[in-house]
Amino acid sequence: MSLYNVQKLLFQLNRDPAVRRRFDDAFETLLADYELTEEEQHALRDPDIGLLYVMGVNGQILMHYAALRGFEWNAYMEAMREGERKYGPVRTGLYTRAQGR
Amino acid sequence: MSLVFAGVCSHAPGITGRRDRADPVVRDAFYSAYDRMRQALEAARPDVLVVVGAEHFANFFMNNMPALCVGMGDHYEGPIEDEAWLGIKHARFPGAPELSMQLIQDMMNDVDLAYAQEWKFDHGIMVPLHFLTPRADLPIIPVNINCQGPPLIPLKRCYDFGRALKRACDARPERIAVIGTGGISHWPATPDSGRINEPWDREFLDKFLGNRREELLAYDDAETWREAGQGGLEIRTFIAVAGAAEGHTGELWFYAPIPIFAVGCTVAVMNL
Ligand SMILES: [Fe+2]
């Protein structure tokens, strides 16, 4: 699990236009710059927003990736719910203690 | 001259980004409250506005996360988010680097602070400024309290930061305004987005507006997390303002849960 690296990639993508250009033009080489597991690479590539949520990616980082990949707000909400149905509860991080669910 | 204005307000990105999806009656009442706050802020004739916010990984990341950071840039810009997504146009805001430096130097007698000469605003500061300084002409000093994930600064130290800010402002000739922006209960960017614990919010606001320090500092993060969501941890920004306005109580100008904005929408002002 290299959740930190997944979040770092997404943080830099949100923040840095140069990373954004690499995302557009050379996605695989961008991924290769971060130590990521197969599952993480898949989740980013697919993109599997629900799986990224279940992995524990902070929503304040993830919501921008979802928007960038064309998920409208309701679709983003639904993707997270779908992720929980498919992969189980959030594995680590801030949302493991989310209320009553 | 010291503090001439202190208040708090919400900053959720839906407030502007999903404006068309809210009940227009409640939304417009909320927007009017922001506008009333803008008028009160302008009437206080501040030279500078200190915004105590809780950003969401716009500038600070887990590689080097300050608990408390104060901006010292000669200008700032934002939003960092997509303009269409947030519903706010990109703008550049003047800073007040000299005054920042003086305040930081002085406050460091009481609290440990990081500083940043480069800072891009996310919705956490852009949403309040969109309403409060629509011409982007008032110099800004941003402050960030890490509320995104533990380890988090204890509430007591947030109050102490507010006290230190007040004391530092007292020593300056400038007219300084402060707003805090965060919380209150919400579960942003999760499948629970839209959930709001109104009774919890109202109880917190009662303690905040009464500026009852002991009761404010008695909140426990684990309990806040359970009752008010991870977004509830942003009460740190309100508590800093309470510290800056110690000895003064406040007035609630607006509170209503607006689920599509994903937060209990709040505008309140301290009577200084
Ligand atoms: Fe926030």
XYZ file of C-alpha atoms and ligand atoms in Angstrom:
374
model
C 0.000 0.000 0.000
C 1.483 3.305 -1.047
C -1.473 5.553 -0.392
C 0.878 8.435 0.277
C 2.261 8.169 -3.257
C -1.178 7.998 -4.850
C -2.194 11.125 -2.966
C 1.052 12.840 -3.841
C 0.526 12.209 -7.546
C -3.033 13.537 -7.366
C -1.981 16.538 -5.264
C 0.720 17.443 -7.779
C -1.683 16.923 -10.643
C -4.177 19.310 -9.018
C -1.517 21.879 -8.272
C 1.103 21.838 -10.988
C 0.387 22.642 -14.659
C 3.556 20.790 -15.744
C 2.315 17.597 -14.097
C -1.055 18.211 -15.694
C 0.608 18.375 -19.143
C 2.370 15.080 -18.485
C -0.927 13.620 -17.383
C -2.410 14.620 -20.731
C 0.547 13.658 -22.931
C 2.497 10.912 -21.171
C 0.294 9.323 -18.547
C 2.264 6.060 -18.232
C 5.609 7.767 -17.687
C 3.979 10.005 -15.081
C 2.672 6.937 -13.235
C 6.123 5.372 -13.419
C 7.579 8.267 -11.428
C 5.669 7.222 -8.323
C 6.079 3.982 -6.414
C 2.634 2.518 -6.873
C 1.155 -0.956 -6.590
C -0.560 -2.598 -9.557
C -3.924 -1.960 -7.949
C -3.138 1.717 -7.468
C -1.948 2.100 -11.052
C -5.102 0.432 -12.283
C -7.332 2.594 -10.113
C -5.681 5.757 -11.447
C -5.638 4.608 -15.055
C -9.164 3.218 -15.235
C -10.093 5.516 -13.430
C -11.787 3.637 -10.612
C -12.848 6.522 -8.381
C -14.660 4.171 -6.007
C -11.535 2.093 -5.487
C -9.421 5.199 -4.888
C -11.953 6.257 -2.255
C -11.896 2.815 -0.603
C -8.092 2.891 -0.631
C -8.347 5.972 1.551
C -7.493 8.816 -0.820
C -8.560 12.052 0.860
C -11.736 13.369 -0.747
C -10.326 16.877 -0.964
C -7.756 15.483 -3.362
C -9.947 12.866 -5.015
C -12.879 15.126 -5.871
C -10.681 17.135 -8.238
C -9.426 14.007 -9.967
C -13.019 12.836 -10.372
C -13.940 16.213 -11.898
C -10.897 16.104 -14.163
C -11.932 12.654 -15.388
C -15.408 13.913 -16.218
C -17.392 12.801 -13.182
C -20.205 15.243 -12.525
C -20.972 15.716 -8.788
C -23.701 13.065 -8.524
C -21.649 10.604 -10.579
C -18.734 11.182 -8.207
C -20.956 10.482 -5.182
C -22.277 7.356 -6.853
C -18.768 6.170 -7.776
C -17.760 6.279 -4.094
C -20.867 4.336 -3.059
C -20.220 1.821 -5.825
C -16.653 1.462 -4.569
C -17.894 0.590 -1.088
C -20.337 -1.966 -2.486
C -17.663 -3.534 -4.647
C -14.555 -3.371 -2.460
C -15.914 -3.023 1.064
C -15.418 -0.257 3.610
C -12.684 2.355 3.372
C -9.425 0.670 4.292
C -7.441 3.443 5.886
C -7.246 7.166 6.535
C -9.790 9.781 7.449
C -12.951 8.062 6.290
C -12.639 4.692 8.034
C -14.515 6.148 10.965
C -17.241 7.734 8.838
C -20.392 7.679 10.803
C -22.769 4.838 11.106
C -21.967 3.227 7.788
C -5.276 50.243 16.145
C -5.894 46.514 16.454
C -8.830 44.430 15.367
C -11.680 46.348 13.824
C -13.760 43.372 12.688
C -14.075 39.668 13.489
C -16.457 37.163 11.995
C -16.900 33.658 10.672
C -18.484 32.155 7.588
C -18.730 28.968 5.556
C -16.562 28.111 2.568
C -17.822 24.869 1.022
C -17.201 24.776 -2.739
C -20.834 23.925 -3.477
C -21.846 27.371 -2.193
C -20.714 28.835 -5.498
C -20.071 25.725 -7.599
C -23.548 24.251 -7.183
C -25.426 27.520 -6.715
C -28.059 26.612 -9.310
C -29.022 23.425 -7.519
C -30.029 24.934 -4.178
C -33.456 26.153 -3.111
C -33.250 29.754 -4.381
C -35.075 31.209 -1.371
C -32.655 29.803 1.222
C -29.653 30.357 -1.025
C -30.471 34.013 -1.616
C -31.021 34.600 2.105
C -27.595 33.076 2.708
C -25.982 35.194 -0.018
C -27.636 38.278 1.527
C -26.043 37.433 4.862
C -22.622 37.277 3.195
C -23.389 40.635 1.640
C -24.372 42.076 4.995
C -21.034 40.821 6.270
C -19.269 42.524 3.341
C -20.972 45.799 4.217
C -20.035 45.483 7.883
C -16.479 44.657 6.908
C -16.288 47.694 4.637
C -17.834 49.900 7.323
C -15.014 48.840 9.656
C -12.562 50.354 7.114
C -9.873 47.684 7.465
C -6.422 48.124 5.937
C -6.013 44.384 5.739
C -8.064 41.211 6.122
C -6.648 38.187 7.928
C -8.412 35.034 6.714
C -8.037 32.079 9.061
C -8.833 29.143 6.847
C -8.463 25.417 6.608
C -7.206 24.632 3.149
C -7.600 21.315 1.431
C -4.210 20.338 0.025
C -3.796 23.343 -2.220
C -0.411 24.450 -0.875
C 0.407 22.134 1.971
C 0.773 18.404 1.666
C 1.716 15.533 3.921
C 5.382 15.888 2.943
C 5.738 19.004 5.091
C 2.495 19.958 6.800
C 2.535 22.995 9.064
C 0.076 22.994 11.950
C -0.205 26.762 11.608
C 1.044 28.823 8.711
C 0.736 32.538 7.957
C 1.078 34.023 4.495
C 3.782 36.588 3.871
C 3.400 36.972 0.126
C 3.163 40.265 -1.683
C 0.230 38.836 -3.597
C -1.887 35.694 -3.771
C -4.039 34.131 -6.417
C -6.840 31.683 -6.808
C -8.828 29.612 -7.156
C -6.605 26.628 -7.597
C -9.680 24.677 -8.656
C -11.247 24.726 -12.083
C -13.125 28.050 -12.432
C -16.228 26.393 -13.847
C -16.247 23.709 -11.160
C -16.044 26.287 -8.375
C -18.049 28.997 -10.121
C -15.472 31.649 -9.251
C -13.217 33.463 -11.702
C -9.481 33.511 -11.205
C -8.235 36.630 -9.411
C -5.113 38.089 -7.877
C -5.209 39.526 -4.370
C -2.776 42.001 -2.844
C -0.857 40.812 0.211
C 0.641 42.796 3.079
C 4.113 41.282 3.429
C 5.572 43.896 5.768
C 2.684 43.731 8.179
C 2.666 39.913 7.934
C 6.304 39.812 8.911
C 5.684 42.086 11.920
C 2.664 40.124 13.069
C 4.386 36.777 12.646
C 7.473 37.961 14.489
C 5.345 39.212 17.345
C 3.011 36.190 17.498
C 5.993 33.851 17.645
C 6.507 34.990 21.224
C 3.448 32.869 22.003
C 2.929 30.353 19.195
C 5.075 28.503 16.675
C 4.278 29.528 13.124
C 5.366 28.575 9.654
C 5.240 31.263 6.991
C 4.761 31.133 3.236
C 5.592 33.762 0.620
C 3.768 31.806 -2.046
C 0.199 30.706 -1.581
C -2.619 29.818 -3.941
C -6.110 30.036 -2.553
C -8.501 27.114 -2.822
C -12.248 27.260 -2.196
C -11.507 27.533 1.538
C -10.504 31.160 1.060
C -11.920 31.916 -2.398
C -15.567 31.354 -1.462
C -15.500 33.862 1.425
C -13.488 36.391 -0.612
C -15.851 36.020 -3.555
C -18.581 37.468 -1.337
C -16.593 39.705 0.998
C -14.048 41.393 -1.272
C -15.565 41.003 -4.731
C -13.183 43.575 -6.215
C -10.160 41.738 -4.789
C -8.798 45.077 -3.636
C -8.321 44.553 0.107
C -4.863 43.275 1.125
C -5.103 39.748 2.503
C -3.065 37.836 5.059
C -4.029 34.161 4.833
C -3.605 31.841 7.785
C -3.910 28.092 7.537
C -4.726 25.701 10.329
C -4.252 22.101 9.274
C -7.670 20.531 9.742
C -7.359 17.909 7.026
C -5.957 15.038 8.995
C -4.185 14.120 12.189
C -1.976 14.967 13.908
C -4.008 18.127 14.418
C -3.190 21.119 16.563
C -5.123 21.004 19.871
C -8.091 23.374 20.151
C -6.499 25.175 23.050
C -3.596 26.182 20.828
C -6.013 27.508 18.215
C -7.540 29.769 20.850
C -4.038 30.770 21.909
C -3.198 31.581 18.310
C -6.230 33.880 18.201
C -5.096 35.583 21.392
C -1.599 36.021 19.984
C -3.040 37.499 16.798
C -5.094 39.984 18.806
C -2.108 40.968 20.921
C 0.072 41.427 17.838
C -2.647 43.506 16.154
C -2.928 45.705 19.251
C 0.701 46.698 18.761
C 0.141 47.887 15.186
C -1.258 51.141 13.804
C -3.166 49.387 10.975
C -6.868 48.622 11.108
C -7.042 44.827 10.906
C -10.049 42.601 10.211
C -10.141 38.864 10.796
C -12.490 36.181 9.563
C -12.481 32.484 10.288
C -13.890 30.027 7.812
C -14.546 26.328 8.264
C -16.962 23.670 9.465
C -19.288 23.419 10.983
C -20.578 19.815 10.848
C -20.153 18.302 7.400
C -18.881 15.268 5.572
C -17.445 16.884 2.440
C -16.283 14.854 -0.527
C -17.581 11.565 0.878
C -20.721 9.575 0.110
C -22.185 11.301 3.193
C -21.809 14.702 1.525
C -24.975 16.665 2.211
C -25.413 15.284 5.694
C -25.493 18.060 8.297
C -25.931 17.728 12.061
C -27.990 20.829 12.754
C -28.415 20.326 16.543
C -24.659 19.884 16.879
C -24.048 23.008 14.816
C -26.483 25.075 16.841
C -24.963 23.967 20.120
C -21.470 24.753 18.861
C -22.586 28.156 17.562
C -24.157 28.957 20.925
C -20.832 28.309 22.667
C -18.917 30.166 19.971
C -21.186 33.221 19.999
C -21.062 33.299 23.780
C -17.278 32.999 23.467
C -17.292 30.459 26.275
C -13.692 29.365 26.079
C -13.854 26.370 28.408
C -16.837 24.900 26.593
C -15.248 25.453 23.194
C -12.008 23.829 24.255
C -13.860 20.854 25.740
C -14.700 19.495 22.289
C -12.954 16.203 21.667
C -11.754 15.436 18.142
C -12.911 11.802 18.131
C -16.365 12.865 19.193
C -16.436 15.773 16.726
C -15.440 13.304 14.031
C -18.342 11.020 14.948
C -20.979 13.705 15.406
C -19.880 16.385 12.961
C -17.845 14.534 10.345
C -14.264 15.046 9.306
C -15.300 18.544 8.172
C -16.194 19.302 11.786
C -12.498 19.361 12.614
C -12.444 22.767 10.908
C -14.027 24.297 14.043
C -10.404 25.204 14.734
C -10.833 28.270 12.553
C -13.846 29.475 14.587
C -11.982 28.834 17.813
C -9.055 30.947 16.615
C -11.480 33.810 15.944
C -13.017 33.315 19.398
C -9.511 33.687 20.826
C -8.904 36.847 18.806
C -12.203 38.235 20.077
C -11.780 37.043 23.663
C -14.078 38.892 26.035
C -16.564 39.633 23.246
C -19.674 37.785 22.171
C -21.122 37.454 18.718
C -24.304 37.528 16.701
C -25.602 34.909 14.325
C -26.576 36.495 11.031
C -27.394 33.297 9.194
C -27.548 29.582 9.754
C -29.327 27.015 7.602
C -28.394 23.538 6.476
C -28.231 23.543 2.666
C -27.545 19.915 1.730
C -26.506 20.555 -1.889
C -23.873 22.950 -0.508
C -22.860 20.091 1.814
C -22.680 22.296 4.911
C -24.683 24.140 7.534
C -24.301 27.564 5.972
C -23.187 30.093 8.544
C -22.484 33.801 8.816
C -21.738 35.277 12.239
C -20.029 38.423 13.455
C -18.434 39.247 16.800
C -19.397 42.467 18.542
C -16.001 44.004 19.160
Fe -13.144 22.976 4.343
